[in-house]
Amino acid sequence: MPTPSETFSADRLKTATLALALAGLAAGLVLHLAGQPAAARIAWIAGTVPALAALLLEIVGSIRRGEVGLDVLAALSMSSALLFGETLAACIVALMYSGGTLLENIAEGRARREMHTLLSRVPRFALRHRDGQIDRVALDEIAPGDRLLIPQGDVVPVDGTVLSPGAFLDTSALTGESLPQRRAMGGEALSGATNAGEPFDMLATRRAGESTYAGIVRLVEAAQRSKAPMARLADRWSLGFLLVAVAIAAAAWWSAADPVRAVAVLVIATPCPLILAVPVALVAGLSRAAHYGVLVKGAKPLEAMARARSLVLDKTGTLTDGRPRITRIESAGPVTEEELLRLAASLDQVSKHPVAQAVVEAAKSRGIALATPSEARESPGEGVAGTVEGRSVRVGGFSYVHAALEAPGAGPEAPGAGAVVVAVAVDGAAAGHLVMADPLRAGAGAALQALRSEGIARIVLATGDRPDVAARVTDGLGLDAVHAELTPDEKVALVLSERGAGATMMVGDGVNDAPALAAADIGVAMGARGAGASAEAADVVLLVDRIEPLVAGIAIARAARRIALQSVMAGIGLSVIGMIAAALGYLEPVEGALLQEVIDVAVILNALRALRIAPPGVPQEVT
């Protein structure tokens, strides 16, 4: 993958060659009209040589990679025109070719970013206990055995074990577990997890370069290096067209003993319908997809989306929302369900725990007015006790709440796989429970059916969550397979194995999904709340945290590719007719170049129809 500076340099070079070709053509025409044909020819040569030189360098690089593309035919056209004195035709071809390649480069570079977010998420410094003080040290200075302080909200810098009485870690980006996990003293704390509770101490057990998060970064880089490159649609047509054009040019030269006829054939043969129509249609498709909330990082991923047949989905943040929500309220006494939620949420306002914040959000979403608590006391990771409007309230885990009651109550009935139970006591008596889970997104099932109607033949779930949770969430969705408790490298292996069913698309949002996104033919990241690592490793980013826009994205990709193919076939057909006319002596090189321009305009106008693609079943744009 080119660096941003390399991409910028390439863009500047292509822009410069286009500008020189345009300037040379214009200057030559002015000089020719002024009655200075010799000077005009020099201007046209000056406009052609830079484009030809840049083209020859690209051809050398392509040959080293074992590739033969459209560049060879364009080079033959320009060099033969210069050789036989058809300098105006050569300059026209140089202008057309440099303009087309610049346009294609813009398509390739659209929305392409490097892995800066992934790398920036890795902490650069950590807080280390040393000689009774806390020092801020660089990550590379941390050694196994160091005692570290992890503030609330910080990312765990290296793998280690918890030294404090307990810690609450958000591991959703690493494992797919949607709810924060409690780690007791001596429990494992993985690098890349986020401290969702109070500050805690941990003992480093690995150096930064050997830790879990660093391993995921290496997996992403390895997957990107090993990923099979997607051939340009234009290049898949190039070799056959090259052979046909050279054969017609050779036949024209041999039959008429006139090399100018061969030049005319090659000028018309310069495959600008391939060079121009394909990137125009695909860039238009990229723009259209963006209107529907689908950011595609270039023309190659858009082409690949059009060929996708297999879909691998992560669960957390993709099929589910990735945040705990109240699925059931159980009142165990005289307190009503609404009052139970109001008292619990009022007290939970003092806590920063993700579950407590979810309770508060649930109450507010129902329009419940919350009271201001007093005398609140929080036991980190366990619960909160305090007073709400003169009533003693206790909210938290079942054992925390019921241990303080004289008559402990029973737990909720069948809370369900992956559910979290929040117990509530009021005035010293068990008042009920709030059952929380990460439910299936509304409309997810319909979206999967729509994806199948767009040609996705196989849909598979790949999650790091537990099998029972995965089974509960996917029940009734009609998935072809469900794989649970997968590590990042196991997700990569699954994606590679799915390639047998066709081009494979992977959808995910966590750091643990990044290697699989990089390895897939098309990686799709949930961009609104997803991890930066997944967005950087992916080829496509959904700008809203729903999979419905992916349906529109695939439909647009297929329509754009279809329009590009129509333009290519029509353009090549007209070019072949023009080549035959030139071979028979009916067209001079300059006339052939102008005819090719007319063909180019026609196919570009057809390619621009991609700007009006309207995905079926998608009523409005997502902005």
XYZ file of C-alpha atoms in Angstrom:
623
model
C 0.000 0.000 0.000
C 1.462 3.369 -0.971
C 2.130 5.923 1.718
C 0.268 9.270 1.659
C 3.429 11.033 0.436
C 3.859 8.509 -2.386
C 0.208 8.929 -3.402
C 0.586 12.717 -3.343
C 3.735 12.536 -5.494
C 1.996 10.278 -8.026
C -0.948 12.664 -8.225
C 1.410 15.608 -8.794
C 3.251 13.741 -11.566
C 0.024 12.818 -13.364
C -1.277 16.367 -13.010
C 1.976 17.743 -14.404
C 1.969 15.442 -17.449
C -1.676 16.327 -18.138
C -0.915 20.046 -17.886
C 2.111 19.732 -20.198
C 0.129 17.747 -22.776
C -2.686 20.309 -22.711
C -0.228 23.208 -22.943
C 1.680 21.556 -25.781
C -1.508 20.870 -27.740
C -2.790 24.423 -27.302
C 0.550 26.035 -28.110
C 0.999 23.885 -31.184
C -2.450 24.759 -32.517
C -1.762 28.478 -32.044
C 1.614 28.182 -33.815
C 0.104 26.129 -36.641
C -2.620 28.707 -37.227
C 0.081 31.414 -37.166
C 1.813 29.716 -40.079
C 4.715 28.157 -38.148
C 4.270 24.399 -38.677
C 7.819 23.521 -37.598
C 7.398 25.284 -34.263
C 3.959 23.685 -33.871
C 5.450 20.222 -34.281
C 8.054 21.023 -31.597
C 5.279 22.139 -29.219
C 3.306 18.944 -29.844
C 6.416 16.832 -29.289
C 7.101 18.733 -26.052
C 3.547 17.989 -24.920
C 3.875 14.293 -25.750
C 7.336 13.375 -24.430
C 6.639 13.858 -20.675
C 3.508 11.687 -20.840
C 5.355 9.059 -22.886
C 8.312 9.048 -20.474
C 6.031 8.611 -17.461
C 4.189 5.895 -19.332
C 7.382 3.981 -20.144
C 8.370 4.051 -16.460
C 4.979 2.570 -15.539
C 5.395 -0.131 -18.185
C 8.801 -1.118 -16.779
C 7.263 -1.422 -13.319
C 4.339 -3.463 -14.660
C 6.645 -5.866 -16.490
C 8.661 -6.383 -13.308
C 5.398 -7.353 -11.583
C 4.518 -9.701 -14.430
C 1.638 -7.518 -15.658
C 0.745 -6.352 -19.153
C -1.936 -3.670 -19.319
C -3.285 -0.837 -21.400
C -0.093 1.155 -21.011
C 1.665 -0.818 -23.771
C -0.890 0.086 -26.428
C -0.876 3.759 -25.461
C 2.941 3.802 -25.596
C 2.916 2.162 -29.042
C 0.420 4.743 -30.277
C 2.374 7.782 -29.034
C 5.836 6.518 -30.007
C 4.810 5.392 -33.511
C 3.026 8.699 -34.124
C 6.176 10.598 -33.116
C 8.373 8.281 -35.156
C 6.418 8.849 -38.360
C 5.881 12.581 -37.904
C 2.242 12.538 -36.740
C 3.021 14.835 -33.837
C -0.475 16.333 -33.459
C -2.035 12.879 -33.188
C 0.638 11.903 -30.675
C -0.130 14.965 -28.511
C -3.886 14.283 -28.625
C -3.284 10.701 -27.461
C -0.957 11.955 -24.698
C -3.651 14.351 -23.501
C -6.342 11.662 -23.527
C -4.190 9.094 -21.779
C -2.782 11.357 -19.063
C -6.267 12.688 -18.337
C -7.681 9.186 -18.056
C -4.968 7.875 -15.761
C -5.254 10.922 -13.494
C -8.991 10.328 -13.234
C -8.435 6.689 -12.373
C -5.847 7.671 -9.770
C -8.402 9.971 -8.157
C -10.818 7.051 -8.010
C -8.205 4.844 -6.387
C -7.232 7.486 -3.840
C -10.760 8.456 -2.788
C -11.176 8.130 0.971
C -7.998 6.021 1.221
C -6.257 6.520 4.537
C -3.467 4.727 6.305
C -3.669 2.998 9.671
C -3.071 6.191 11.653
C -6.104 5.705 13.890
C -5.118 2.140 14.701
C -1.635 3.193 15.661
C -2.784 6.300 17.527
C -5.074 4.188 19.702
C -2.044 2.384 21.056
C -1.066 4.327 24.190
C 2.256 6.116 23.847
C 2.779 6.455 27.583
C 1.763 4.726 30.823
C 1.668 5.586 34.517
C 4.175 3.491 36.493
C 4.662 3.191 40.248
C 8.320 3.697 41.164
C 9.835 4.538 44.588
C 6.533 5.706 46.061
C 5.790 7.988 43.109
C 3.897 7.662 39.829
C 5.958 8.427 36.727
C 4.776 8.899 33.153
C 6.940 6.628 31.017
C 7.098 5.683 27.361
C 5.521 2.394 26.397
C 8.862 0.902 25.372
C 10.219 1.417 28.890
C 7.629 -0.881 30.495
C 9.077 -4.223 31.540
C 7.418 -7.336 32.988
C 7.036 -6.875 36.731
C 6.315 -3.120 36.592
C 3.309 -1.904 38.576
C 1.085 0.356 36.465
C -1.862 2.627 37.236
C -4.729 2.521 34.712
C -6.985 5.621 35.035
C -10.683 5.460 34.235
C -11.301 5.606 30.481
C -7.706 4.777 29.539
C -6.679 1.942 27.249
C -4.669 -0.829 28.941
C -1.149 -0.350 27.481
C 0.308 -3.873 27.922
C -0.916 -7.293 29.006
C -0.934 -7.819 32.749
C -2.800 -8.958 35.853
C -5.069 -6.913 38.112
C -3.530 -5.970 41.475
C -6.483 -3.957 42.839
C -9.493 -5.647 44.496
C -11.250 -5.532 41.135
C -11.480 -3.860 37.744
C -14.147 -3.397 35.079
C -12.856 -3.668 31.527
C -14.603 -2.922 28.259
C -13.219 -5.678 26.014
C -15.775 -5.284 23.216
C -13.143 -4.045 20.770
C -10.988 -7.112 21.449
C -13.347 -10.029 22.081
C -16.801 -8.906 20.956
C -18.185 -9.082 24.508
C -20.733 -6.252 24.406
C -20.952 -5.757 28.195
C -18.047 -4.711 30.456
C -16.318 -7.611 32.196
C -15.338 -7.692 35.861
C -11.799 -8.842 36.626
C -11.020 -9.848 40.193
C -7.591 -9.433 41.764
C -5.192 -11.619 39.827
C -7.418 -11.579 36.747
C -6.072 -10.959 33.256
C -6.069 -7.450 31.752
C -5.412 -7.455 28.001
C -3.831 -4.556 26.181
C -6.364 -2.712 24.039
C -9.180 -3.080 26.581
C -10.611 0.115 28.088
C -10.964 0.743 31.817
C -14.731 1.170 32.238
C -14.596 1.464 36.035
C -12.536 3.083 38.716
C -8.734 3.446 38.390
C -6.862 0.234 39.203
C -3.340 -1.071 39.513
C -1.984 -3.880 37.371
C 1.229 -5.861 37.082
C 2.750 -5.867 33.603
C 3.413 -9.394 32.361
C 4.577 -8.628 28.809
C 6.398 -5.891 26.991
C 4.389 -3.642 24.662
C 5.636 -5.325 21.499
C 4.604 -8.758 22.790
C 1.133 -7.784 24.017
C -2.278 -8.584 22.591
C -2.928 -5.246 20.891
C 0.483 -5.199 19.219
C -0.247 -8.699 17.940
C -3.499 -7.486 16.379
C -1.642 -4.642 14.657
C 0.826 -7.173 13.222
C -2.082 -9.375 12.075
C -3.618 -6.428 10.199
C -0.340 -5.594 8.493
C 0.262 -9.232 7.533
C -3.273 -9.606 6.193
C -2.914 -6.495 4.061
C 0.401 -7.703 2.635
C -0.975 -11.150 1.780
C -4.282 -9.925 0.390
C -4.651 -10.837 -3.276
C -4.686 -7.662 -5.384
C -7.894 -6.878 -7.258
C -7.241 -6.434 -10.962
C -8.641 -3.322 -12.615
C -11.692 -4.033 -14.746
C -9.904 -2.269 -17.606
C -6.826 -4.488 -17.343
C -8.928 -7.641 -17.645
C -9.846 -6.517 -21.169
C -6.472 -5.119 -22.120
C -4.477 -8.100 -23.380
C -7.080 -9.273 -25.891
C -7.676 -5.758 -27.165
C -3.907 -5.194 -27.450
C -3.480 -8.287 -29.627
C -6.401 -7.315 -31.876
C -5.116 -3.751 -32.322
C -1.531 -4.810 -33.107
C -2.783 -7.430 -35.568
C -4.940 -4.895 -37.450
C -2.095 -2.329 -37.475
C 0.401 -4.885 -38.783
C -2.034 -6.038 -41.464
C -2.649 -2.428 -42.557
C 1.089 -1.727 -42.825
C 1.769 -4.961 -44.721
C -1.133 -4.628 -47.167
C -0.616 -0.950 -48.012
C 3.142 -0.737 -47.403
C 2.321 2.493 -45.533
C 3.368 2.843 -41.877
C 1.052 5.841 -41.430
C -1.939 3.538 -41.744
C -0.591 1.474 -38.863
C -0.155 4.688 -36.854
C -3.778 5.659 -37.567
C -4.944 2.226 -36.383
C -2.936 2.477 -33.169
C -4.158 6.042 -32.498
C -7.772 4.941 -32.804
C -6.969 1.808 -30.822
C -5.668 3.762 -27.829
C -8.271 2.307 -25.470
C -9.672 5.476 -24.007
C -13.107 3.887 -23.558
C -11.325 1.569 -21.134
C -9.120 4.295 -19.675
C -11.910 6.842 -19.244
C -15.277 5.096 -19.077
C -14.353 2.657 -16.332
C -13.023 5.214 -13.816
C -15.794 7.701 -14.664
C -18.505 5.131 -13.966
C -16.782 3.897 -10.827
C -16.052 7.378 -9.468
C -19.708 8.226 -10.090
C -20.603 5.043 -8.215
C -18.355 6.066 -5.328
C -20.076 9.438 -5.137
C -23.518 7.866 -5.319
C -22.712 5.337 -2.609
C -21.536 8.135 -0.303
C -24.998 9.707 -0.540
C -26.377 6.527 0.994
C -23.884 6.465 3.857
C -21.409 4.051 2.232
C -17.834 5.346 1.957
C -15.910 3.167 -0.515
C -12.140 3.618 -0.552
C -11.557 3.521 -4.285
C -12.601 1.942 -7.547
C -11.147 -1.518 -6.887
C -13.209 -2.110 -3.715
C -16.310 -0.908 -5.572
C -15.628 -3.454 -8.315
C -15.110 -6.150 -5.705
C -18.403 -5.295 -3.984
C -20.174 -5.925 -7.267
C -18.763 -9.466 -7.316
C -19.374 -10.311 -3.634
C -21.053 -13.679 -3.021
C -20.190 -14.517 0.594
C -20.710 -12.344 3.695
C -19.039 -12.815 7.110
C -20.620 -10.766 9.912
C -19.390 -9.849 13.352
C -22.092 -9.730 16.043
C -21.375 -6.928 18.498
C -21.964 -3.494 16.993
C -23.023 -5.045 13.683
C -26.042 -7.290 14.169
C -26.457 -5.880 17.664
C -26.136 -2.331 18.925
C -23.086 -3.069 21.082
C -24.573 -1.332 24.124
C -26.616 -2.886 26.942
C -30.336 -2.131 26.917
C -33.147 -3.005 29.266
C -35.054 -5.950 27.841
C -37.269 -6.671 30.837
C -38.285 -5.079 34.143
C -39.452 -7.396 36.930
C -41.118 -5.854 39.960
C -40.996 -8.009 43.081
C -43.150 -5.903 45.381
C -45.483 -2.933 45.615
C -43.149 -0.744 43.527
C -44.386 -0.478 39.929
C -42.075 -1.206 37.009
C -41.885 2.469 36.026
C -41.172 3.538 39.592
C -38.553 0.791 39.913
C -36.755 2.134 36.837
C -37.113 5.746 38.029
C -35.561 5.068 41.453
C -32.744 2.951 40.001
C -31.911 5.477 37.287
C -32.038 8.399 39.718
C -29.407 6.736 41.909
C -27.327 5.514 38.969
C -26.773 9.103 37.846
C -23.810 9.252 40.234
C -22.075 6.279 38.591
C -19.933 6.232 35.452
C -20.292 2.475 35.029
C -21.562 1.619 31.511
C -24.461 -0.448 32.856
C -25.503 2.359 35.194
C -25.338 4.852 32.343
C -27.481 2.508 30.225
C -30.117 2.428 32.991
C -30.166 6.239 33.106
C -30.410 6.446 29.310
C -33.298 3.950 29.286
C -35.258 5.980 31.832
C -34.705 9.243 29.972
C -35.697 7.672 26.646
C -39.052 6.777 28.232
C -39.572 10.347 29.362
C -39.153 9.584 33.055
C -38.142 12.577 35.181
C -35.260 11.654 37.475
C -34.692 12.867 41.013
C -31.415 14.050 42.491
C -29.931 11.401 44.816
C -28.190 12.140 48.093
C -25.768 10.310 50.365
C -24.726 8.147 47.406
C -21.945 5.634 48.012
C -20.547 3.588 45.132
C -18.718 0.304 45.485
C -16.688 0.197 42.232
C -17.821 -2.635 40.009
C -20.556 -3.752 42.397
C -23.248 -1.122 42.818
C -24.506 2.103 44.360
C -26.411 2.818 47.561
C -28.039 6.108 48.525
C -31.208 8.045 49.141
C -33.746 9.107 46.530
C -36.554 11.403 47.694
C -36.157 10.136 51.247
C -36.203 6.465 50.281
C -33.224 4.174 50.759
C -32.252 2.668 47.403
C -29.615 0.104 46.517
C -28.777 -0.787 42.870
C -26.189 -3.190 41.491
C -25.263 -6.826 41.169
C -27.501 -9.465 42.776
C -25.025 -10.389 45.514
C -24.206 -6.731 46.313
C -27.852 -5.723 46.699
C -29.232 -8.811 48.429
C -26.310 -9.181 50.861
C -27.571 -6.066 52.663
C -31.170 -7.293 53.007
C -32.579 -9.165 55.961
C -34.706 -11.277 53.626
C -32.847 -11.761 50.337
C -35.123 -12.323 47.373
C -34.901 -14.663 44.417
C -33.222 -13.854 41.152
C -35.102 -13.218 37.923
C -36.557 -16.083 35.927
C -34.396 -17.191 32.964
C -32.504 -13.942 32.341
C -31.243 -15.360 29.038
C -27.847 -15.960 27.504
C -25.510 -12.997 27.789
C -27.958 -10.987 29.915
C -26.936 -8.805 32.860
C -29.215 -8.576 35.880
C -29.377 -5.321 37.846
C -30.990 -5.869 41.246
C -32.870 -3.079 43.015
C -33.763 -2.786 46.702
C -35.965 -0.043 48.160
C -36.248 0.701 51.878
C -34.412 -2.466 52.834
C -36.583 -4.853 50.783
C -36.028 -6.497 47.403
C -37.957 -4.420 44.853
C -37.164 -6.204 41.585
C -34.701 -6.563 38.741
C -33.729 -4.884 35.504
C -32.678 -7.450 32.892
C -30.236 -5.999 30.370
C -28.815 -7.437 27.164
C -27.383 -6.431 23.804
C -30.384 -7.163 21.555
C -30.555 -7.655 17.810
C -30.748 -4.391 15.897
C -34.200 -3.505 14.620
C -34.395 -4.321 10.929
C -31.297 -6.563 10.929
C -33.259 -9.587 9.736
C -34.859 -7.666 6.866
C -31.458 -6.257 5.904
C -29.983 -9.757 5.669
C -32.828 -10.847 3.409
C -32.253 -7.788 1.235
C -28.551 -8.676 0.997
C -29.504 -12.132 -0.250
C -31.738 -10.543 -2.886
C -28.697 -8.532 -4.034
C -26.784 -11.730 -4.769
C -25.155 -12.623 -1.423
C -25.477 -16.402 -1.459
C -23.874 -17.229 1.899
C -24.042 -15.338 5.225
C -21.915 -16.455 8.195
C -21.561 -15.084 11.745
C -18.064 -14.787 13.236
C -17.899 -13.521 16.808
C -15.611 -13.614 19.800
C -18.651 -13.825 22.079
C -19.895 -17.004 23.765
C -21.781 -19.660 21.732
C -24.991 -19.316 23.777
C -25.078 -15.548 23.216
C -24.406 -15.950 19.500
C -27.148 -18.575 19.199
C -29.675 -16.371 21.020
C -28.992 -13.322 18.866
C -29.047 -15.159 15.533
C -32.073 -17.342 16.224
C -34.453 -17.108 13.273
C -32.099 -15.144 10.998
C -31.441 -18.109 8.717
C -27.668 -17.774 8.727
C -25.647 -20.436 6.912
C -23.200 -20.886 9.819
C -22.453 -19.452 13.273
C -18.889 -19.427 14.668
C -18.333 -18.210 18.252
C -15.396 -17.602 20.612
C -13.092 -16.774 17.709
C -9.742 -15.069 18.204
C -8.601 -12.458 15.641
C -6.412 -14.970 13.790
C -9.267 -17.510 13.742
C -11.488 -14.872 12.148
C -8.859 -14.378 9.453
C -8.770 -18.148 8.822
C -12.578 -18.233 8.555
C -12.612 -15.365 6.054
C -9.986 -17.091 3.918
C -11.912 -20.368 4.004
C -15.089 -18.618 2.813
C -13.409 -17.516 -0.407
C -14.376 -20.839 -1.938
C -17.954 -19.538 -2.137
C -16.860 -16.491 -4.156
C -15.622 -12.991 -3.386
C -15.925 -12.601 0.390
C -17.105 -9.530 2.289
C -16.418 -9.104 6.029
C -18.415 -6.674 8.207
C -17.160 -5.714 11.672
C -16.501 -2.842 14.042
C -13.980 -3.879 16.701
C -10.217 -3.943 16.936
C -10.433 -7.741 16.877
C -12.163 -7.517 13.477
C -9.413 -5.450 11.846
C -7.216 -8.384 10.683
C -10.207 -10.171 9.147
C -11.349 -6.951 7.447
C -7.885 -6.554 5.941
C -7.811 -10.179 4.752
C -11.281 -10.183 3.149
C -11.811 -9.352 -0.510
C -13.974 -6.487 0.760
C -13.705 -5.343 4.382
C -16.652 -3.290 5.644
C -16.409 -1.333 8.925
C -19.165 0.223 10.996
C -17.753 3.735 11.117
C -19.980 5.817 13.389
C -19.027 4.143 16.684
C -16.695 1.398 15.500
C -13.038 1.187 16.420
C -10.638 3.269 14.334
C -8.602 0.126 13.652
C -11.486 -1.519 11.804
C -12.239 1.653 9.805
C -8.606 1.923 8.693
C -8.222 -1.750 7.784
C -11.495 -1.842 5.827
C -12.168 -1.072 2.168
C -15.660 0.266 2.898
C -16.949 2.281 5.874
C -20.644 2.545 6.720
C -21.201 6.057 8.031
C -24.132 4.967 10.212
C -24.119 2.053 12.638
C -26.586 -0.056 10.661
C -26.048 -2.651 7.970
C -28.983 -1.463 5.845
C -26.804 1.004 3.849
C -24.684 -1.968 2.767
C -27.640 -3.161 0.688
C -27.657 0.150 -1.169
C -23.863 0.031 -1.498
C -23.874 -3.388 -3.162
C -26.718 -2.401 -5.492
C -24.862 0.770 -6.522
C -21.599 -1.147 -7.029
C -23.270 -3.662 -9.318
C -25.099 -0.991 -11.279
C -21.929 1.111 -11.673
C -19.958 -1.908 -12.861
C -22.730 -2.801 -15.309
C -22.725 0.740 -16.717
C -18.916 0.653 -16.990
C -19.074 -2.615 -18.922
C -21.741 -1.231 -21.238
C -19.562 1.803 -21.929
C -16.493 -0.348 -22.505
C -18.227 -2.728 -24.907
C -19.808 0.103 -26.887
C -16.531 2.056 -26.972
C -14.449 -0.928 -28.020
C -16.970 -1.822 -30.722
C -16.799 1.685 -32.184
C -12.988 1.672 -31.868
C -12.729 -1.600 -33.785
C -14.883 -0.146 -36.562
C -12.620 2.919 -36.619
C -9.480 0.744 -36.704
C -10.799 -1.148 -39.710
C -11.619 2.133 -41.477
C -8.098 3.423 -40.743
C -6.552 0.165 -41.957
C -8.404 0.592 -45.258
C -7.063 4.141 -45.596
C -10.265 6.055 -44.861
C -8.871 7.802 -41.756
C -5.628 9.682 -41.194
C -3.973 9.613 -37.729
C -5.287 13.042 -36.695
C -8.760 12.156 -37.952
C -8.522 8.920 -36.030
C -7.541 10.791 -32.864
C -10.514 13.124 -33.277
C -12.830 10.204 -33.926
C -11.542 8.575 -30.782
C -12.367 11.794 -28.903
C -15.983 11.573 -30.158
C -16.144 7.957 -28.981
C -14.696 9.010 -25.629
C -17.354 11.678 -25.147
C -20.092 9.190 -25.948
C -18.879 6.539 -23.525
C -18.204 9.097 -20.774
C -21.735 10.459 -21.084
C -23.025 6.912 -20.764
C -20.741 6.252 -17.781
C -22.088 9.338 -16.016
C -25.458 7.607 -15.766
C -23.984 6.033 -12.637
C -24.624 9.356 -10.872
C -28.359 8.650 -11.125
C -28.347 5.109 -9.752
C -31.324 4.579 -7.430
C -30.944 1.396 -5.330
C -34.202 -0.582 -5.286
C -36.064 -0.583 -2.000
C -34.039 2.315 -0.545
C -36.468 5.257 -0.195
C -34.058 8.017 0.769
C -30.428 8.941 1.058
C -28.444 8.660 4.270
C -26.329 11.750 4.920
